[in-house]
Every structure is written in C-alpha cells, then in structure tokens.
mmCIF file of C-alpha atoms and ligand atoms in Angstrom:
data_model
loop_
_atom_site.group_PDB
_atom_site.id
_atom_site.type_symbol
_atom_site.label_atom_id
_atom_site.label_comp_id
_atom_site.label_asym_id
_atom_site.label_seq_id
_atom_site.Cartn_x
_atom_site.Cartn_y
_atom_site.Cartn_z
ATOM 1 C CA MET M 1 -96.370 -26.058 94.748
ATOM 2 C CA ARG M 2 -94.942 -27.166 91.425
ATOM 3 C CA GLN M 3 -97.072 -28.797 88.741
ATOM 4 C CA GLY M 4 -96.977 -32.552 88.184
ATOM 5 C CA ILE M 5 -94.673 -33.932 85.492
ATOM 6 C CA PHE M 6 -95.994 -36.258 82.779
ATOM 7 C CA PHE M 7 -93.760 -39.274 82.150
ATOM 8 C CA VAL M 8 -95.071 -40.907 78.991
ATOM 9 C CA VAL M 9 -93.852 -44.485 78.595
ATOM 10 C CA SER M 10 -94.043 -46.597 75.441
ATOM 11 C CA ALA M 11 -92.590 -49.970 74.537
ATOM 12 C CA PRO M 12 -93.298 -52.750 72.072
ATOM 13 C CA SER M 13 -95.344 -55.648 73.387
ATOM 14 C CA GLY M 14 -93.050 -58.193 75.112
ATOM 15 C CA THR M 15 -90.588 -55.604 76.393
ATOM 16 C CA GLY M 16 -91.651 -55.904 80.020
ATOM 17 C CA LYS M 17 -92.981 -52.362 80.268
ATOM 18 C CA THR M 18 -95.773 -53.116 82.706
ATOM 19 C CA THR M 19 -93.547 -55.014 85.171
ATOM 20 C CA LEU M 20 -90.920 -52.286 85.004
ATOM 21 C CA CYS M 21 -93.435 -49.459 85.481
ATOM 22 C CA ARG M 22 -95.032 -51.236 88.474
ATOM 23 C CA LEU M 23 -91.636 -51.625 90.151
ATOM 24 C CA VAL M 24 -90.633 -48.014 89.505
ATOM 25 C CA GLN M 25 -93.972 -46.797 90.836
ATOM 26 C CA GLN M 26 -93.527 -48.831 94.054
ATOM 27 C CA ARG M 27 -90.051 -47.459 94.651
ATOM 28 C CA ILE M 28 -90.477 -43.800 93.834
ATOM 29 C CA GLU M 29 -92.703 -41.531 95.838
ATOM 30 C CA ASN M 30 -95.344 -39.300 94.274
ATOM 31 C CA LEU M 31 -95.605 -41.287 91.050
ATOM 32 C CA HIS M 32 -99.098 -42.247 89.923
ATOM 33 C CA PHE M 33 -100.558 -44.226 87.052
ATOM 34 C CA THR M 34 -103.206 -42.807 84.808
ATOM 35 C CA VAL M 35 -106.125 -45.126 84.111
ATOM 36 C CA SER M 36 -107.016 -45.094 80.411
ATOM 37 C CA TYR M 37 -110.364 -45.855 78.841
ATOM 38 C CA THR M 38 -110.571 -48.802 76.474
ATOM 39 C CA THR M 39 -113.082 -50.738 74.407
ATOM 40 C CA ARG M 40 -111.094 -53.969 74.643
ATOM 41 C CA GLU M 41 -112.400 -56.966 76.606
ATOM 42 C CA ARG M 42 -111.407 -57.066 80.250
ATOM 43 C CA ARG M 43 -108.899 -59.842 80.997
ATOM 44 C CA ALA M 44 -109.560 -62.230 83.905
ATOM 45 C CA ASN M 45 -107.006 -60.598 86.227
ATOM 46 C CA GLU M 46 -108.090 -57.030 85.475
ATOM 47 C CA VAL M 47 -110.368 -54.839 87.565
ATOM 48 C CA ASP M 48 -112.519 -52.113 86.041
ATOM 49 C CA GLY M 49 -111.135 -48.762 87.160
ATOM 50 C CA ARG M 50 -107.725 -50.195 88.103
ATOM 51 C CA GLU M 51 -105.980 -51.258 84.867
ATOM 52 C CA TYR M 52 -108.507 -49.490 82.643
ATOM 53 C CA HIS M 53 -111.973 -48.057 82.587
ATOM 54 C CA PHE M 54 -113.682 -50.612 80.337
ATOM 55 C CA VAL M 55 -116.353 -48.962 78.224
ATOM 56 C CA SER M 56 -118.497 -49.814 75.210
ATOM 57 C CA ARG M 57 -117.680 -48.528 71.776
ATOM 58 C CA GLU M 58 -120.736 -46.248 71.901
ATOM 59 C CA ARG M 59 -119.619 -44.711 75.183
ATOM 60 C CA PHE M 60 -116.089 -44.282 73.816
ATOM 61 C CA GLU M 61 -117.430 -42.473 70.755
ATOM 62 C CA GLU M 62 -119.522 -40.192 72.960
ATOM 63 C CA MET M 63 -116.406 -39.339 74.942
ATOM 64 C CA ILE M 64 -114.478 -38.517 71.748
ATOM 65 C CA ALA M 65 -117.326 -36.233 70.633
ATOM 66 C CA ALA M 66 -117.395 -34.540 74.040
ATOM 67 C CA GLY M 67 -113.646 -33.821 73.849
ATOM 68 C CA ASP M 68 -112.972 -35.938 76.940
ATOM 69 C CA PHE M 69 -109.682 -37.378 75.650
ATOM 70 C CA ALA M 70 -106.236 -35.784 75.606
ATOM 71 C CA GLU M 71 -105.470 -38.411 72.958
ATOM 72 C CA HIS M 72 -107.039 -41.602 71.698
ATOM 73 C CA ALA M 73 -105.827 -44.296 69.357
ATOM 74 C CA ASN M 74 -106.689 -47.643 67.896
ATOM 75 C CA VAL M 75 -104.189 -50.270 69.020
ATOM 76 C CA TYR M 76 -104.507 -53.866 67.802
ATOM 77 C CA GLY M 77 -108.111 -53.177 66.774
ATOM 78 C CA ASN M 78 -109.298 -51.730 70.103
ATOM 79 C CA TRP M 79 -109.737 -48.127 71.152
ATOM 80 C CA TYR M 80 -107.733 -46.581 73.971
ATOM 81 C CA GLY M 81 -107.910 -43.049 75.310
ATOM 82 C CA THR M 82 -106.342 -40.881 78.012
ATOM 83 C CA SER M 83 -108.712 -38.692 79.990
ATOM 84 C CA LEU M 84 -107.925 -35.001 79.587
ATOM 85 C CA SER M 85 -109.503 -34.024 82.912
ATOM 86 C CA GLU M 86 -107.485 -36.677 84.780
ATOM 87 C CA LEU M 87 -104.239 -35.241 83.376
ATOM 88 C CA GLU M 88 -105.208 -31.687 84.241
ATOM 89 C CA VAL M 89 -106.441 -32.448 87.756
ATOM 90 C CA GLN M 90 -103.368 -34.503 88.646
ATOM 91 C CA ARG M 91 -100.997 -31.972 87.173
ATOM 92 C CA ARG M 92 -102.541 -29.128 89.156
ATOM 93 C CA ALA M 93 -102.306 -31.272 92.305
ATOM 94 C CA GLY M 94 -98.536 -31.611 91.721
ATOM 95 C CA ARG M 95 -98.739 -35.360 91.184
ATOM 96 C CA ASP M 96 -96.223 -36.853 88.751
ATOM 97 C CA LEU M 97 -97.823 -39.261 86.309
ATOM 98 C CA LEU M 98 -96.739 -42.420 84.549
ATOM 99 C CA ILE M 99 -98.724 -42.502 81.320
ATOM 100 C CA GLU M 100 -98.305 -45.902 79.659
ATOM 101 C CA ILE M 101 -99.464 -45.457 76.087
ATOM 102 C CA ASP M 102 -98.539 -46.465 72.571
ATOM 103 C CA VAL M 103 -96.359 -44.467 70.180
ATOM 104 C CA GLN M 104 -99.283 -42.624 68.550
ATOM 105 C CA GLY M 105 -100.566 -41.548 71.952
ATOM 106 C CA ALA M 106 -97.123 -40.444 73.101
ATOM 107 C CA ARG M 107 -96.760 -38.158 70.107
ATOM 108 C CA ALA M 108 -100.196 -36.671 70.683
ATOM 109 C CA ILE M 109 -99.483 -36.001 74.381
ATOM 110 C CA LYS M 110 -96.166 -34.347 73.503
ATOM 111 C CA GLU M 111 -97.932 -32.053 71.031
ATOM 112 C CA ARG M 112 -100.578 -31.104 73.567
ATOM 113 C CA PHE M 113 -98.243 -30.932 76.587
ATOM 114 C CA PRO M 114 -94.763 -30.168 75.158
ATOM 115 C CA GLU M 115 -93.103 -30.327 78.591
ATOM 116 C CA SER M 116 -94.006 -34.052 78.870
ATOM 117 C CA VAL M 117 -91.058 -36.417 79.198
ATOM 118 C CA LEU M 118 -91.115 -39.264 76.657
ATOM 119 C CA ILE M 119 -89.467 -42.517 77.710
ATOM 120 C CA PHE M 120 -89.100 -45.487 75.371
ATOM 121 C CA ILE M 121 -88.313 -48.923 76.742
ATOM 122 C CA HIS M 122 -86.624 -51.233 74.294
ATOM 123 C CA PRO M 123 -85.516 -54.867 74.361
ATOM 124 C CA PRO M 124 -81.776 -55.636 74.002
ATOM 125 C CA SER M 125 -82.352 -56.595 70.362
ATOM 126 C CA PHE M 126 -85.085 -57.588 67.929
ATOM 127 C CA GLU M 127 -84.023 -61.236 68.248
ATOM 128 C CA VAL M 128 -84.416 -61.124 72.021
ATOM 129 C CA LEU M 129 -87.913 -59.688 71.574
ATOM 130 C CA ARG M 130 -88.807 -62.535 69.203
ATOM 131 C CA GLU M 131 -87.513 -65.096 71.713
ATOM 132 C CA ARG M 132 -89.487 -63.495 74.542
ATOM 133 C CA LEU M 133 -92.738 -63.470 72.578
ATOM 134 C CA GLU M 134 -92.260 -67.068 71.421
ATOM 135 C CA GLY M 135 -91.220 -68.142 74.928
ATOM 136 C CA ARG M 136 -94.507 -66.968 76.427
ATOM 137 C CA GLY M 137 -96.126 -69.895 74.656
ATOM 138 C CA THR M 138 -99.501 -68.200 74.786
ATOM 139 C CA ASP M 139 -99.845 -66.816 71.268
ATOM 140 C CA GLN M 140 -100.290 -68.416 67.852
ATOM 141 C CA PRO M 141 -97.360 -67.959 65.406
ATOM 142 C CA GLU M 142 -99.370 -65.538 63.254
ATOM 143 C CA VAL M 143 -100.187 -63.445 66.339
ATOM 144 C CA ILE M 144 -96.482 -63.346 67.213
ATOM 145 C CA GLU M 145 -95.602 -62.336 63.643
ATOM 146 C CA ARG M 146 -98.175 -59.538 63.766
ATOM 147 C CA ARG M 147 -96.834 -58.316 67.117
ATOM 148 C CA LEU M 148 -93.284 -58.352 65.713
ATOM 149 C CA ARG M 149 -94.343 -56.334 62.672
ATOM 150 C CA VAL M 150 -95.989 -53.752 64.927
ATOM 151 C CA ALA M 151 -92.942 -53.825 67.231
ATOM 152 C CA ALA M 152 -90.642 -53.024 64.304
ATOM 153 C CA GLU M 153 -92.768 -49.969 63.463
ATOM 154 C CA GLU M 154 -92.727 -48.840 67.082
ATOM 155 C CA LEU M 155 -88.980 -49.391 67.485
ATOM 156 C CA ALA M 156 -88.421 -47.232 64.418
ATOM 157 C CA LEU M 157 -89.871 -44.300 66.375
ATOM 158 C CA MET M 158 -87.621 -44.564 69.429
ATOM 159 C CA SER M 159 -85.389 -41.785 68.102
ATOM 160 C CA THR M 160 -88.258 -39.319 68.643
ATOM 161 C CA TYR M 161 -88.328 -39.959 72.414
ATOM 162 C CA ASP M 162 -86.439 -38.047 75.118
ATOM 163 C CA TYR M 163 -84.975 -41.102 76.865
ATOM 164 C CA LEU M 164 -84.251 -44.711 75.887
ATOM 165 C CA ILE M 165 -84.136 -47.392 78.543
ATOM 166 C CA GLU M 166 -82.946 -50.895 77.720
ATOM 167 C CA ASN M 167 -84.837 -53.596 79.574
ATOM 168 C CA GLN M 168 -82.370 -56.430 79.630
ATOM 169 C CA GLU M 169 -82.203 -56.798 83.381
ATOM 170 C CA LEU M 170 -85.096 -55.501 85.491
ATOM 171 C CA GLU M 171 -83.052 -53.986 88.338
ATOM 172 C CA THR M 172 -80.742 -52.116 85.959
ATOM 173 C CA ALA M 173 -83.676 -50.811 83.929
ATOM 174 C CA CYS M 174 -85.444 -49.759 87.134
ATOM 175 C CA GLY M 175 -82.337 -47.847 88.256
ATOM 176 C CA ASP M 176 -82.102 -46.091 84.885
ATOM 177 C CA PHE M 177 -85.779 -45.213 84.993
ATOM 178 C CA GLY M 178 -85.402 -43.777 88.500
ATOM 179 C CA ALA M 179 -82.439 -41.697 87.355
ATOM 180 C CA VAL M 180 -84.498 -40.171 84.554
ATOM 181 C CA ILE M 181 -87.312 -39.284 86.927
ATOM 182 C CA GLN M 182 -84.930 -37.796 89.458
ATOM 183 C CA ALA M 183 -83.101 -35.736 86.818
ATOM 184 C CA GLU M 184 -86.369 -34.376 85.434
ATOM 185 C CA ARG M 185 -87.552 -33.470 88.923
ATOM 186 C CA LEU M 186 -84.355 -31.497 89.458
ATOM 187 C CA ARG M 187 -84.808 -29.349 86.376
ATOM 188 C CA VAL M 188 -84.420 -25.732 87.340
ATOM 189 C CA GLY M 189 -87.956 -24.870 86.282
ATOM 190 C CA HIS M 190 -89.399 -27.407 88.723
ATOM 191 C CA VAL M 191 -87.135 -26.649 91.670
ATOM 192 C CA LEU M 192 -86.757 -22.892 91.450
ATOM 193 C CA PRO M 193 -90.201 -21.910 92.787
ATOM 194 C CA ALA M 194 -89.463 -23.731 96.066
ATOM 195 C CA VAL M 195 -85.883 -22.454 96.307
ATOM 196 C CA ARG M 196 -86.679 -18.837 95.479
ATOM 197 C CA GLU M 197 -88.202 -17.980 98.839
ATOM 198 C CA ARG M 198 -85.065 -19.178 100.628
ATOM 199 C CA PHE M 199 -83.002 -16.580 98.775
ATOM 200 C CA PRO M 200 -85.111 -13.412 99.122
ATOM 201 C CA GLY M 201 -83.752 -10.419 97.288
ATOM 202 C CA ILE M 202 -81.266 -12.623 95.449
ATOM 203 C CA LEU M 203 -83.469 -14.697 93.200
ATOM 204 C CA SER M 204 -86.157 -12.606 91.564
HETATM 205 P P1 5GP K 301 -103.086 -53.714 76.480
HETATM 206 O O1 5GP K 301 -104.428 -53.894 75.842
HETATM 207 O O2 5GP K 301 -102.187 -54.888 76.247
HETATM 208 O O3 5GP K 301 -103.211 -53.352 77.933
HETATM 209 O O4 5GP K 301 -102.399 -52.461 75.786
HETATM 210 C C1 5GP K 301 -102.171 -52.445 74.403
HETATM 211 C C2 5GP K 301 -101.453 -51.164 74.013
HETATM 212 O O5 5GP K 301 -102.293 -50.031 74.219
HETATM 213 C C3 5GP K 301 -100.174 -50.883 74.803
HETATM 214 O O6 5GP K 301 -99.164 -50.483 73.889
HETATM 215 C C4 5GP K 301 -100.566 -49.725 75.686
HETATM 216 O O7 5GP K 301 -99.456 -48.915 76.010
HETATM 217 C C5 5GP K 301 -101.534 -48.993 74.803
HETATM 218 N N1 5GP K 301 -102.410 -48.085 75.563
HETATM 219 C C6 5GP K 301 -102.957 -48.273 76.787
HETATM 220 N N2 5GP K 301 -103.690 -47.204 77.152
HETATM 221 C C7 5GP K 301 -103.599 -46.301 76.148
HETATM 222 C C8 5GP K 301 -104.135 -44.979 75.939
HETATM 223 O O8 5GP K 301 -104.859 -44.407 76.755
HETATM 224 N N3 5GP K 301 -103.809 -44.387 74.757
HETATM 225 C C9 5GP K 301 -103.018 -44.972 73.832
HETATM 226 N N4 5GP K 301 -102.753 -44.290 72.721
HETATM 227 N N5 5GP K 301 -102.503 -46.208 73.984
HETATM 228 C C10 5GP K 301 -102.789 -46.870 75.125
#
C-alpha cells in the first residue's frame, strides 16, 4: 500500500478556505482532515475534537516540550499546532490528509516532509478580499484592517507554494482542487508500487 499524501492548504482569512476544503473532502474519497491543537477559545458551533482539540496554554507548552508537534505557530495571538503522531499514523495507513494551516505552518511541514503538496487559495483580488471581509458585518473596522495587513503578508508568500487556486466561484475552485489531488495521486512514485506486480519481469 502506498503512503498517504499530505495536502497542506493555506489561505488568508476571508478567502473561503474552510467551505472549499469541506466540499472537496465530501467529494473525494480517502481524504481526511487533521485536527490541530489550539489554545484559542472554542466558538459556539465548534466541537472539541472535531474542529480542534482545545487545550490550555500550559498543556500546549507541555506538548511543545514533549516534541508532540510537527509544527506549531502563533496566529492572531493564539497557539496552533499539528500533531506529529497523527501525521505519521495517517501516512502509514495510506490516508491522504488535508492539513489546513497558516503560512508559517505550511513552510515548517514542507521542511519536515518535503514530499508534501502545498496549495494556496487566493481571492480574485485584494479588493475582493476587502469587500468580503467588510460584507461579513461581524468585525470592527480595526479588526478588518488587521486581517487585511496579515492577508497581504500571507499573499506575498503564495509564490512559495506548489499550486495556486483562485476561489472566485466555489464550483470552479472545487474542480481545480480536485484536479490537483488527482494529479498528485497519479505521480509515478505513488502509482508504481501497485502497477509493478502486474508487469513481472518488466518493471524491476
Ligand atoms: P481559526 O482560529 O480561524 O480556526 O484559524 C486561524 C488560523 O490558524 C488559520 O489560518 C488556520 O489555517 C490556522 N491554523 C489552524 N490550525 C493550525 C495548525 O495546526 N498550525 C498552524 N500553523 N496554523 C493553524
């Protein structure tokens, strides 16, 4: 059996990453979300162990000291970390993973697991992102300005990713995302072990 592939997905806040990833995960078989650890407050619609494992700062620090994280980062003042054992167990089980993390985390995962596939989801333009964040009507202007400043820094790093997906229209973006996953799954290194036995004496 082949090893699982890590699809690391980053996007600035307001890009629709979560909606897109949920849709892709529903449509494509053998694609699983990792559940990160975080010190941020649980939101009303979130369930511990589903969106995140919600832990105290003390517990998070213990986990850092124990080497439990493949990467961890401070995002908007809260700590987030990806469990190293979860990645290793899932990979060995041949399960492909969607790892939704910020740009710092993506870089760290790529360094640790160079065969990871880095996907960046971007809005059609910076203006569209501003309109989307303002249109939510949930955040104060200074919060929106802060998010836009962070978004600009994140967008500047998109050139370091393997794939760029524009999220203008959800269905189109979902199709593009699926194409990336399919192409990566068809890489010779992933397919060859299964094909080899069908060509005995021909493929060594
Ligand atoms: P939120 O708190 O809105 O769910 O996520 C805030 C940001 O933290 C998002 O950019 C999300 O991708 C990022 N994030 C979530 N989990 C992790 C993680 O385990 N590691 C890193 N580095 N970032 C994460």
